[in-house]
Amino acid sequence: MREPGERTEDPEAKARALCLRMLTHSPRTRAQLERALHRREIPDEVVRSVLGSFDEVGLIDDEAFAQAWVSSRHHGRRLSRSALARELRTRGVEEDTVREAVAQLSDEDEAEAARDLARRRLATTRGKDKEVRIRRALGVLARKGYSSGLAYRVVREELEREGVEAELYDPDL
Protein backbone atom coordinates (compact mmCIF):
# COMPACT_ATOMS: atom_id res chain seq x y z
CA MET A 1 0.00 0.00 0.00
CA ARG A 2 1.19 3.46 -0.88
CA GLU A 3 1.92 6.07 1.77
CA PRO A 4 0.17 9.45 1.38
CA GLY A 5 2.35 11.78 -0.69
CA GLU A 6 4.53 8.91 -1.95
CA ARG A 7 5.27 9.25 -5.64
CA THR A 8 5.02 6.25 -7.94
CA GLU A 9 7.06 7.66 -10.76
CA ASP A 10 7.86 5.61 -13.82
CA PRO A 11 11.63 4.75 -13.76
CA GLU A 12 12.00 5.83 -17.41
CA ALA A 13 10.38 9.19 -16.74
CA LYS A 14 12.57 9.62 -13.67
CA ALA A 15 15.70 8.76 -15.69
CA ARG A 16 14.77 11.15 -18.51
CA ALA A 17 14.05 13.96 -16.06
CA LEU A 18 17.37 13.44 -14.26
CA CYS A 19 19.35 13.38 -17.53
CA LEU A 20 17.61 16.50 -18.84
CA ARG A 21 18.24 18.32 -15.57
CA MET A 22 21.92 17.37 -15.63
CA LEU A 23 22.34 18.32 -19.29
CA THR A 24 20.62 21.64 -18.71
CA HIS A 25 23.15 22.46 -16.01
CA SER A 26 26.21 21.58 -18.13
CA PRO A 27 27.29 19.23 -20.92
CA ARG A 28 27.88 15.66 -19.72
CA THR A 29 29.38 12.51 -21.12
CA ARG A 30 27.39 9.33 -21.53
CA ALA A 31 29.40 7.75 -18.70
CA GLN A 32 28.61 10.62 -16.31
CA LEU A 33 24.89 10.28 -16.99
CA GLU A 34 25.07 6.51 -16.66
CA ARG A 35 26.80 6.77 -13.28
CA ALA A 36 24.20 9.25 -12.04
CA LEU A 37 21.36 6.98 -13.11
CA HIS A 38 22.94 3.96 -11.44
CA ARG A 39 23.39 5.95 -8.22
CA ARG A 40 19.62 6.55 -8.30
CA GLU A 41 19.14 2.80 -8.73
CA ILE A 42 17.54 3.07 -12.15
CA PRO A 43 17.35 -0.43 -13.72
CA ASP A 44 20.02 -1.21 -16.34
CA GLU A 45 17.54 -1.74 -19.16
CA VAL A 46 15.99 1.69 -18.48
CA VAL A 47 19.44 3.31 -18.39
CA ARG A 48 20.33 1.75 -21.76
CA SER A 49 17.00 2.76 -23.27
CA VAL A 50 17.06 6.37 -22.06
CA LEU A 51 20.71 6.97 -22.92
CA GLY A 52 20.20 5.31 -26.31
CA SER A 53 17.34 7.65 -27.13
CA PHE A 54 19.36 10.66 -25.93
CA ASP A 55 22.22 9.50 -28.20
CA GLU A 56 19.89 9.20 -31.19
CA VAL A 57 18.61 12.76 -30.89
CA GLY A 58 22.10 14.17 -30.27
CA LEU A 59 21.70 15.18 -26.63
CA ILE A 60 24.72 13.06 -25.75
CA ASP A 61 27.80 13.44 -27.94
CA ASP A 62 31.06 12.46 -26.26
CA GLU A 63 33.14 13.54 -29.28
CA ALA A 64 31.68 17.05 -29.26
CA PHE A 65 31.99 17.16 -25.47
CA ALA A 66 35.68 16.20 -25.64
CA GLN A 67 36.47 18.74 -28.38
CA ALA A 68 34.74 21.55 -26.48
CA TRP A 69 36.34 20.49 -23.19
CA VAL A 70 39.84 20.54 -24.66
CA SER A 71 39.35 23.91 -26.33
CA SER A 72 37.81 25.51 -23.26
CA ARG A 73 40.17 24.11 -20.62
CA HIS A 74 43.31 24.65 -22.68
CA HIS A 75 42.53 28.25 -23.51
CA GLY A 76 40.89 29.11 -20.21
CA ARG A 77 43.02 27.24 -17.67
CA ARG A 78 46.09 26.64 -19.84
CA LEU A 79 46.08 22.90 -19.14
CA SER A 80 48.50 20.61 -20.95
CA ARG A 81 47.41 17.84 -23.28
CA SER A 82 48.21 15.21 -20.65
CA ALA A 83 46.12 17.00 -18.00
CA LEU A 84 43.24 17.40 -20.46
CA ALA A 85 43.42 13.72 -21.40
CA ARG A 86 43.35 12.76 -17.71
CA GLU A 87 40.28 14.94 -17.10
CA LEU A 88 38.44 13.44 -20.07
CA ARG A 89 39.25 9.89 -18.94
CA THR A 90 37.86 10.61 -15.47
CA ARG A 91 34.64 11.75 -17.16
CA GLY A 92 34.34 8.41 -18.92
CA VAL A 93 35.35 9.47 -22.43
CA GLU A 94 36.69 6.56 -24.48
CA GLU A 95 40.42 6.49 -25.18
CA ASP A 96 40.14 6.96 -28.97
CA THR A 97 37.95 10.03 -28.44
CA VAL A 98 40.40 11.39 -25.86
CA ARG A 99 43.31 10.99 -28.29
CA GLU A 100 41.41 12.70 -31.10
CA ALA A 101 40.38 15.60 -28.87
CA VAL A 102 43.83 16.36 -27.49
CA ALA A 103 45.37 15.95 -30.95
CA GLN A 104 43.71 19.23 -31.92
CA LEU A 105 46.41 20.96 -29.84
CA SER A 106 49.79 21.19 -31.53
CA ASP A 107 53.16 21.10 -29.80
CA GLU A 108 53.38 24.85 -30.45
CA ASP A 109 49.94 25.43 -28.85
CA GLU A 110 51.12 23.59 -25.78
CA ALA A 111 54.47 25.40 -25.66
CA GLU A 112 52.77 28.79 -26.05
CA ALA A 113 50.36 28.04 -23.20
CA ALA A 114 53.27 26.91 -21.00
CA ARG A 115 55.22 30.04 -21.93
CA ASP A 116 52.23 32.22 -21.03
CA LEU A 117 51.87 30.53 -17.64
CA ALA A 118 55.59 30.86 -16.93
CA ARG A 119 55.57 34.52 -17.96
CA ARG A 120 52.62 35.27 -15.69
CA ARG A 121 54.09 33.45 -12.68
CA LEU A 122 57.48 35.08 -13.15
CA ALA A 123 55.84 38.51 -13.38
CA THR A 124 54.15 38.01 -10.01
CA THR A 125 57.43 37.04 -8.35
CA ARG A 126 59.65 39.89 -9.55
CA GLY A 127 61.84 41.12 -6.75
CA LYS A 128 62.08 37.68 -5.15
CA ASP A 129 65.13 35.44 -5.15
CA LYS A 130 65.79 33.85 -8.55
CA GLU A 131 65.53 30.32 -7.12
CA VAL A 132 62.13 31.11 -5.58
CA ARG A 133 60.91 32.49 -8.90
CA ILE A 134 62.13 29.41 -10.76
CA ARG A 135 60.60 27.00 -8.24
CA ARG A 136 57.22 28.75 -8.35
CA ALA A 137 57.13 28.93 -12.14
CA LEU A 138 58.09 25.26 -12.46
CA GLY A 139 55.49 24.36 -9.83
CA VAL A 140 52.61 26.02 -11.67
CA LEU A 141 53.62 24.29 -14.90
CA ALA A 142 53.85 20.91 -13.17
CA ARG A 143 50.39 21.36 -11.64
CA LYS A 144 48.99 22.10 -15.09
CA GLY A 145 50.49 18.86 -16.40
CA TYR A 146 53.41 20.11 -18.50
CA SER A 147 56.43 17.86 -18.95
CA SER A 148 59.53 18.80 -17.00
CA GLY A 149 61.49 19.28 -20.23
CA LEU A 150 59.05 21.83 -21.60
CA ALA A 151 58.70 23.52 -18.21
CA TYR A 152 62.44 23.96 -17.73
CA ARG A 153 62.87 25.21 -21.29
CA VAL A 154 60.13 27.88 -21.16
CA VAL A 155 61.10 29.10 -17.68
CA ARG A 156 64.72 29.46 -18.82
CA GLU A 157 63.62 31.29 -21.98
CA GLU A 158 61.31 33.64 -20.08
CA LEU A 159 63.98 34.48 -17.51
CA GLU A 160 66.47 35.16 -20.31
CA ARG A 161 63.90 37.38 -21.99
CA GLU A 162 63.83 39.40 -18.74
CA GLY A 163 67.63 39.57 -18.81
CA VAL A 164 68.07 37.14 -15.92
CA GLU A 165 70.71 34.52 -16.49
CA ALA A 166 69.40 31.08 -15.67
CA GLU A 167 71.05 27.76 -16.37
CA LEU A 168 68.21 25.34 -15.96
CA TYR A 169 68.62 21.77 -17.07
CA ASP A 170 65.86 19.22 -17.06
CA PRO A 171 66.69 16.79 -14.24
CA ASP A 172 65.11 13.94 -16.23
CA LEU A 173 67.80 14.15 -18.91
Coordinates of N, CA and C in Angstrom, one line a residue:
M1 N 0.8 -1.2 0.0 CA 0.0 0.0 0.0 C 0.9 1.2 0.0
R2 N 0.4 2.2 -0.7 CA 1.2 3.5 -0.9 C 0.9 4.4 0.3
E3 N 2.0 5.0 0.7 CA 1.9 6.1 1.8 C 1.4 7.4 1.2
P4 N 0.6 8.2 1.9 CA 0.2 9.4 1.4 C 1.4 10.3 1.0
G5 N 1.3 10.9 -0.2 CA 2.3 11.8 -0.7 C 3.5 11.0 -1.4
E6 N 3.5 9.7 -1.3 CA 4.5 8.9 -2.0 C 4.3 8.9 -3.5
R7 N 5.4 9.2 -4.2 CA 5.3 9.2 -5.6 C 5.6 7.9 -6.3
T8 N 4.8 7.5 -7.2 CA 5.0 6.3 -7.9 C 5.4 6.6 -9.4
E9 N 6.6 7.2 -9.5 CA 7.1 7.7 -10.8 C 7.6 6.5 -11.6
D10 N 7.3 6.6 -12.8 CA 7.9 5.6 -13.8 C 9.4 5.8 -13.9
P11 N 10.2 4.7 -13.8 CA 11.6 4.8 -13.8 C 12.2 5.4 -15.0
E12 N 11.5 5.2 -16.2 CA 12.0 5.8 -17.4 C 11.8 7.3 -17.4
A13 N 10.7 7.8 -16.9 CA 10.4 9.2 -16.7 C 11.3 9.8 -15.8
K14 N 11.6 9.1 -14.7 CA 12.6 9.6 -13.7 C 14.0 9.7 -14.3
A15 N 14.4 8.7 -15.1 CA 15.7 8.8 -15.7 C 15.8 9.9 -16.7
R16 N 14.8 10.1 -17.5 CA 14.8 11.1 -18.5 C 14.9 12.5 -17.8
A17 N 14.1 12.7 -16.8 CA 14.1 14.0 -16.1 C 15.4 14.3 -15.5
L18 N 16.0 13.2 -14.9 CA 17.4 13.4 -14.3 C 18.4 13.8 -15.3
C19 N 18.4 13.1 -16.5 CA 19.3 13.4 -17.5 C 19.1 14.8 -18.1
L20 N 17.9 15.2 -18.3 CA 17.6 16.5 -18.8 C 18.1 17.6 -17.9
R21 N 17.8 17.3 -16.6 CA 18.2 18.3 -15.6 C 19.8 18.5 -15.6
M22 N 20.5 17.3 -15.6 CA 21.9 17.4 -15.6 C 22.5 18.0 -16.9
L23 N 21.9 17.7 -18.0 CA 22.3 18.3 -19.3 C 22.0 19.8 -19.4
T24 N 21.0 20.2 -18.7 CA 20.6 21.6 -18.7 C 21.7 22.4 -17.9
H25 N 22.1 21.8 -16.9 CA 23.1 22.5 -16.0 C 24.5 22.6 -16.7
S26 N 25.0 21.5 -17.4 CA 26.2 21.6 -18.1 C 26.3 20.3 -19.0
P27 N 27.1 20.4 -20.1 CA 27.3 19.2 -20.9 C 27.9 18.1 -20.1
R28 N 27.4 16.9 -20.4 CA 27.9 15.7 -19.7 C 28.2 14.6 -20.7
T29 N 29.1 13.7 -20.3 CA 29.4 12.5 -21.1 C 28.3 11.4 -20.8
R30 N 28.3 10.5 -21.7 CA 27.4 9.3 -21.5 C 27.7 8.6 -20.2
A31 N 29.0 8.4 -19.9 CA 29.4 7.7 -18.7 C 29.0 8.5 -17.4
Q32 N 29.0 9.8 -17.5 CA 28.6 10.6 -16.3 C 27.1 10.4 -16.1
L33 N 26.3 10.5 -17.1 CA 24.9 10.3 -17.0 C 24.6 8.9 -16.5
E34 N 25.3 7.9 -17.1 CA 25.1 6.5 -16.7 C 25.4 6.3 -15.2
R35 N 26.5 6.9 -14.7 CA 26.8 6.8 -13.3 C 25.7 7.4 -12.4
A36 N 25.2 8.6 -12.8 CA 24.2 9.2 -12.0 C 22.9 8.4 -12.0
L37 N 22.6 7.8 -13.1 CA 21.4 7.0 -13.1 C 21.5 5.7 -12.2
H38 N 22.7 5.1 -12.3 CA 22.9 4.0 -11.4 C 22.9 4.3 -10.0
R39 N 23.4 5.5 -9.6 CA 23.4 6.0 -8.2 C 22.0 6.1 -7.7
R40 N 21.0 6.4 -8.6 CA 19.6 6.5 -8.3 C 18.9 5.2 -8.4
E41 N 19.7 4.2 -8.6 CA 19.1 2.8 -8.7 C 18.1 2.6 -9.8
I42 N 18.4 3.3 -11.0 CA 17.5 3.1 -12.1 C 18.0 1.7 -12.8
P43 N 17.0 0.9 -13.1 CA 17.4 -0.4 -13.7 C 18.2 -0.3 -15.0
D44 N 19.1 -1.2 -15.2 CA 20.0 -1.2 -16.3 C 19.3 -1.1 -17.7
E45 N 18.2 -1.8 -17.9 CA 17.5 -1.7 -19.2 C 16.9 -0.3 -19.4
V46 N 16.5 0.3 -18.4 CA 16.0 1.7 -18.5 C 17.1 2.7 -18.8
V47 N 18.3 2.5 -18.1 CA 19.4 3.3 -18.4 C 19.8 3.2 -19.9
R48 N 20.0 2.0 -20.4 CA 20.3 1.8 -21.8 C 19.3 2.4 -22.7
S49 N 18.1 2.2 -22.4 CA 17.0 2.8 -23.3 C 17.0 4.3 -23.3
V50 N 17.1 4.9 -22.1 CA 17.1 6.4 -22.1 C 18.3 7.0 -22.7
L51 N 19.5 6.4 -22.4 CA 20.7 7.0 -22.9 C 20.8 6.7 -24.4
G52 N 20.3 5.6 -24.9 CA 20.2 5.3 -26.3 C 19.4 6.3 -27.0
S53 N 18.2 6.7 -26.5 CA 17.3 7.7 -27.1 C 18.0 9.0 -27.1
F54 N 18.7 9.4 -26.0 CA 19.4 10.7 -25.9 C 20.5 10.7 -27.0
D55 N 21.2 9.6 -27.2 CA 22.2 9.5 -28.2 C 21.6 9.8 -29.6
E56 N 20.5 9.1 -29.9 CA 19.9 9.2 -31.2 C 19.5 10.6 -31.6
V57 N 19.0 11.4 -30.6 CA 18.6 12.8 -30.9 C 19.7 13.8 -30.7
G58 N 20.9 13.3 -30.4 CA 22.1 14.2 -30.3 C 22.3 14.9 -29.0
L59 N 21.5 14.5 -27.9 CA 21.7 15.2 -26.6 C 23.0 14.7 -25.9
I60 N 23.5 13.6 -26.3 CA 24.7 13.1 -25.7 C 25.7 12.9 -26.9
D61 N 26.8 13.5 -26.9 CA 27.8 13.4 -27.9 C 29.2 13.6 -27.3
D62 N 29.8 12.4 -27.0 CA 31.1 12.5 -26.3 C 32.2 13.1 -27.1
E63 N 32.1 12.9 -28.4 CA 33.1 13.5 -29.3 C 33.1 15.1 -29.2
A64 N 31.9 15.6 -29.3 CA 31.7 17.1 -29.3 C 32.0 17.6 -27.9
F65 N 31.7 16.8 -26.8 CA 32.0 17.2 -25.5 C 33.5 17.3 -25.3
A66 N 34.2 16.2 -25.8 CA 35.7 16.2 -25.6 C 36.3 17.4 -26.4
Q67 N 35.9 17.6 -27.6 CA 36.5 18.7 -28.4 C 36.3 20.1 -27.7
A68 N 35.1 20.3 -27.2 CA 34.7 21.5 -26.5 C 35.5 21.6 -25.2
W69 N 35.6 20.5 -24.5 CA 36.3 20.5 -23.2 C 37.8 20.9 -23.4
V70 N 38.4 20.3 -24.4 CA 39.8 20.5 -24.7 C 40.0 22.0 -25.0
S71 N 39.2 22.5 -25.9 CA 39.4 23.9 -26.3 C 39.2 24.9 -25.1
S72 N 38.1 24.6 -24.4 CA 37.8 25.5 -23.3 C 38.9 25.5 -22.2
R73 N 39.2 24.3 -21.7 CA 40.2 24.1 -20.6 C 41.6 24.5 -21.0
H74 N 42.0 24.3 -22.3 CA 43.3 24.6 -22.7 C 43.4 26.2 -22.7
H75 N 42.5 26.8 -23.4 CA 42.5 28.3 -23.5 C 42.2 29.0 -22.2
G76 N 41.3 28.4 -21.4 CA 40.9 29.1 -20.2 C 41.8 28.9 -19.0
R77 N 42.2 27.6 -18.8 CA 43.0 27.2 -17.7 C 44.5 26.9 -18.0
R78 N 44.7 26.9 -19.3 CA 46.1 26.6 -19.8 C 46.6 25.3 -19.4
L79 N 45.7 24.3 -19.5 CA 46.1 22.9 -19.1 C 46.8 22.2 -20.3
S80 N 47.7 21.4 -19.9 CA 48.5 20.6 -20.9 C 47.6 19.5 -21.6
R81 N 48.1 18.9 -22.6 CA 47.4 17.8 -23.3 C 47.3 16.7 -22.3
S82 N 48.3 16.4 -21.6 CA 48.2 15.2 -20.6 C 47.2 15.5 -19.5
A83 N 47.1 16.7 -19.0 CA 46.1 17.0 -18.0 C 44.7 16.9 -18.6
L84 N 44.5 17.4 -19.8 CA 43.2 17.4 -20.5 C 42.8 15.9 -20.7
A85 N 43.7 15.1 -21.2 CA 43.4 13.7 -21.4 C 43.0 13.0 -20.1
R86 N 43.7 13.3 -19.0 CA 43.4 12.8 -17.7 C 41.9 13.2 -17.3
E87 N 41.6 14.5 -17.5 CA 40.3 14.9 -17.1 C 39.2 14.3 -17.9
L88 N 39.4 14.1 -19.2 CA 38.4 13.4 -20.1 C 38.3 12.0 -19.7
R89 N 39.4 11.3 -19.4 CA 39.3 9.9 -18.9 C 38.4 9.8 -17.7
T90 N 38.6 10.7 -16.7 CA 37.9 10.6 -15.5 C 36.4 10.9 -15.7
R91 N 36.0 11.5 -16.8 CA 34.6 11.8 -17.2 C 34.1 10.6 -18.0
G92 N 34.8 9.6 -18.2 CA 34.3 8.4 -18.9 C 34.4 8.5 -20.4
V93 N 35.2 9.4 -21.0 CA 35.3 9.5 -22.4 C 36.3 8.3 -22.9
E94 N 35.9 7.7 -24.0 CA 36.7 6.6 -24.5 C 38.1 7.0 -25.0
E95 N 39.0 6.1 -24.9 CA 40.4 6.5 -25.2 C 40.6 7.0 -26.6
D96 N 40.0 6.5 -27.6 CA 40.1 7.0 -29.0 C 39.6 8.4 -29.1
T97 N 38.5 8.7 -28.4 CA 38.0 10.0 -28.4 C 38.9 11.0 -27.7
V98 N 39.5 10.6 -26.6 CA 40.4 11.4 -25.9 C 41.6 11.8 -26.8
R99 N 42.2 10.7 -27.4 CA 43.3 11.0 -28.3 C 43.0 12.0 -29.4
E100 N 41.8 11.8 -30.0 CA 41.4 12.7 -31.1 C 41.2 14.1 -30.6
A101 N 40.7 14.3 -29.4 CA 40.4 15.6 -28.9 C 41.7 16.3 -28.5
V102 N 42.6 15.7 -27.9 CA 43.8 16.4 -27.5 C 44.8 16.6 -28.7
A103 N 44.5 15.8 -29.7 CA 45.4 15.9 -30.9 C 45.1 17.3 -31.6
Q104 N 44.0 17.9 -31.3 CA 43.7 19.2 -31.9 C 44.7 20.3 -31.4
L105 N 45.4 20.0 -30.3 CA 46.4 21.0 -29.8 C 47.8 20.6 -30.4
S106 N 48.5 21.5 -31.0 CA 49.8 21.2 -31.5 C 50.8 21.4 -30.4
D107 N 52.0 20.9 -30.7 CA 53.2 21.1 -29.8 C 53.4 22.6 -29.6
E108 N 53.2 23.4 -30.6 CA 53.4 24.8 -30.5 C 52.3 25.5 -29.6
D109 N 51.0 25.0 -29.7 CA 49.9 25.4 -28.9 C 50.3 25.2 -27.4
E110 N 50.8 24.0 -27.1 CA 51.1 23.6 -25.8 C 52.3 24.4 -25.3
A111 N 53.3 24.6 -26.1 CA 54.5 25.4 -25.7 C 54.1 26.8 -25.4
E112 N 53.2 27.4 -26.2 CA 52.8 28.8 -26.0 C 52.0 28.9 -24.7
A113 N 51.1 28.0 -24.4 CA 50.4 28.0 -23.2 C 51.3 27.9 -22.0
A114 N 52.3 27.0 -22.1 CA 53.3 26.9 -21.0 C 54.1 28.2 -20.8
R115 N 54.5 28.8 -22.0 CA 55.2 30.0 -21.9 C 54.4 31.2 -21.3
D116 N 53.1 31.2 -21.6 CA 52.2 32.2 -21.0 C 52.1 32.0 -19.5
L117 N 51.9 30.8 -19.1 CA 51.9 30.5 -17.6 C 53.2 30.9 -16.9
A118 N 54.3 30.5 -17.5 CA 55.6 30.9 -16.9 C 55.8 32.4 -16.8
R119 N 55.4 33.1 -17.9 CA 55.6 34.5 -18.0 C 54.7 35.2 -16.9
R120 N 53.5 34.7 -16.7 CA 52.6 35.3 -15.7 C 53.1 35.0 -14.3
R121 N 53.6 33.8 -14.0 CA 54.1 33.5 -12.7 C 55.4 34.2 -12.4
L122 N 56.2 34.3 -13.4 CA 57.5 35.1 -13.2 C 57.2 36.6 -12.9
A123 N 56.2 37.1 -13.6 CA 55.8 38.5 -13.4 C 55.4 38.8 -12.0
T124 N 54.7 37.8 -11.4 CA 54.1 38.0 -10.0 C 55.2 37.8 -8.9
T125 N 56.4 37.3 -9.3 CA 57.4 37.0 -8.3 C 58.7 37.9 -8.5
R126 N 58.5 39.0 -9.4 CA 59.7 39.9 -9.6 C 60.1 40.5 -8.2
G127 N 61.3 40.6 -8.0 CA 61.8 41.1 -6.7 C 62.2 40.0 -5.8
K128 N 61.7 38.8 -6.0 CA 62.1 37.7 -5.1 C 63.4 37.0 -5.6
D129 N 63.9 36.2 -4.8 CA 65.1 35.4 -5.2 C 64.9 34.6 -6.4
K130 N 65.9 34.6 -7.3 CA 65.8 33.8 -8.6 C 65.4 32.4 -8.4
E131 N 65.9 31.7 -7.4 CA 65.5 30.3 -7.1 C 64.1 30.2 -6.7
V132 N 63.6 31.1 -6.0 CA 62.1 31.1 -5.6 C 61.3 31.3 -6.8
R133 N 61.7 32.2 -7.7 CA 60.9 32.5 -8.9 C 60.9 31.3 -9.8
I134 N 62.0 30.6 -9.9 CA 62.1 29.4 -10.8 C 61.3 28.3 -10.2
R135 N 61.4 28.1 -8.9 CA 60.6 27.0 -8.2 C 59.1 27.2 -8.4
R136 N 58.7 28.5 -8.2 CA 57.2 28.8 -8.4 C 56.7 28.6 -9.8
A137 N 57.5 29.1 -10.7 CA 57.1 28.9 -12.1 C 57.1 27.5 -12.6
L138 N 58.1 26.7 -12.1 CA 58.1 25.3 -12.5 C 56.9 24.6 -11.8
G139 N 56.6 25.0 -10.6 CA 55.5 24.4 -9.8 C 54.2 24.6 -10.5
V140 N 53.9 25.8 -11.0 CA 52.6 26.0 -11.7 C 52.5 25.2 -13.0
L141 N 53.6 25.1 -13.7 CA 53.6 24.3 -14.9 C 53.4 22.8 -14.6
A142 N 54.0 22.3 -13.5 CA 53.9 20.9 -13.2 C 52.4 20.6 -12.8
R143 N 51.8 21.6 -12.0 CA 50.4 21.4 -11.6 C 49.4 21.4 -12.8
K144 N 49.8 22.0 -13.9 CA 49.0 22.1 -15.1 C 49.3 20.9 -16.0
G145 N 50.2 20.1 -15.6 CA 50.5 18.9 -16.4 C 51.6 18.9 -17.5
Y146 N 52.4 20.0 -17.5 CA 53.4 20.1 -18.5 C 54.6 19.2 -18.1
S147 N 55.2 18.7 -19.2 CA 56.4 17.9 -18.9 C 57.5 18.7 -18.4
S148 N 58.4 18.0 -17.6 CA 59.5 18.8 -17.0 C 60.4 19.4 -18.1
G149 N 60.6 18.7 -19.2 CA 61.5 19.3 -20.2 C 61.0 20.6 -20.8
L150 N 59.7 20.6 -21.1 CA 59.1 21.8 -21.6 C 59.1 22.9 -20.5
A151 N 58.7 22.5 -19.3 CA 58.7 23.5 -18.2 C 60.1 24.2 -18.0
Y152 N 61.1 23.4 -17.9 CA 62.4 24.0 -17.7 C 62.8 24.9 -18.9
R153 N 62.5 24.4 -20.1 CA 62.9 25.2 -21.3 C 62.2 26.6 -21.3
V154 N 60.8 26.6 -21.1 CA 60.1 27.9 -21.2 C 60.5 28.8 -20.0
V155 N 60.7 28.2 -18.8 CA 61.1 29.1 -17.7 C 62.5 29.7 -18.0
R156 N 63.4 28.9 -18.5 CA 64.7 29.5 -18.8 C 64.6 30.6 -19.9
E157 N 63.8 30.3 -20.9 CA 63.6 31.3 -22.0 C 63.0 32.6 -21.5
E158 N 62.0 32.5 -20.6 CA 61.3 33.6 -20.1 C 62.2 34.4 -19.2
L159 N 63.0 33.8 -18.4 CA 64.0 34.5 -17.5 C 65.0 35.2 -18.4
E160 N 65.5 34.5 -19.4 CA 66.5 35.2 -20.3 C 65.9 36.4 -21.0
R161 N 64.6 36.3 -21.4 CA 63.9 37.4 -22.0 C 63.9 38.6 -21.1
E162 N 63.8 38.3 -19.7 CA 63.8 39.4 -18.7 C 65.2 39.9 -18.5
G163 N 66.2 39.2 -19.0 CA 67.6 39.6 -18.8 C 68.2 38.9 -17.6
V164 N 67.6 37.9 -17.1 CA 68.1 37.1 -15.9 C 68.7 35.9 -16.4
E165 N 70.0 35.7 -16.1 CA 70.7 34.5 -16.5 C 70.2 33.3 -15.7
A166 N 69.9 32.3 -16.4 CA 69.4 31.1 -15.7 C 69.9 29.8 -16.4
E167 N 70.6 29.0 -15.8 CA 71.0 27.8 -16.4 C 70.2 26.7 -15.8
L168 N 69.1 26.4 -16.4 CA 68.2 25.3 -16.0 C 68.3 24.2 -16.9
Y169 N 68.5 23.0 -16.3 CA 68.6 21.8 -17.1 C 67.6 20.8 -16.5
D170 N 66.9 20.2 -17.4 CA 65.9 19.2 -17.1 C 66.5 18.1 -16.3
P171 N 66.1 17.8 -15.0 CA 66.7 16.8 -14.2 C 66.4 15.4 -14.8
D172 N 65.4 15.3 -15.7 CA 65.1 13.9 -16.2 C 66.0 13.5 -17.4
L173 N 66.9 14.5 -17.8 CA 67.8 14.1 -18.9 C 69.1 13.5 -18.4

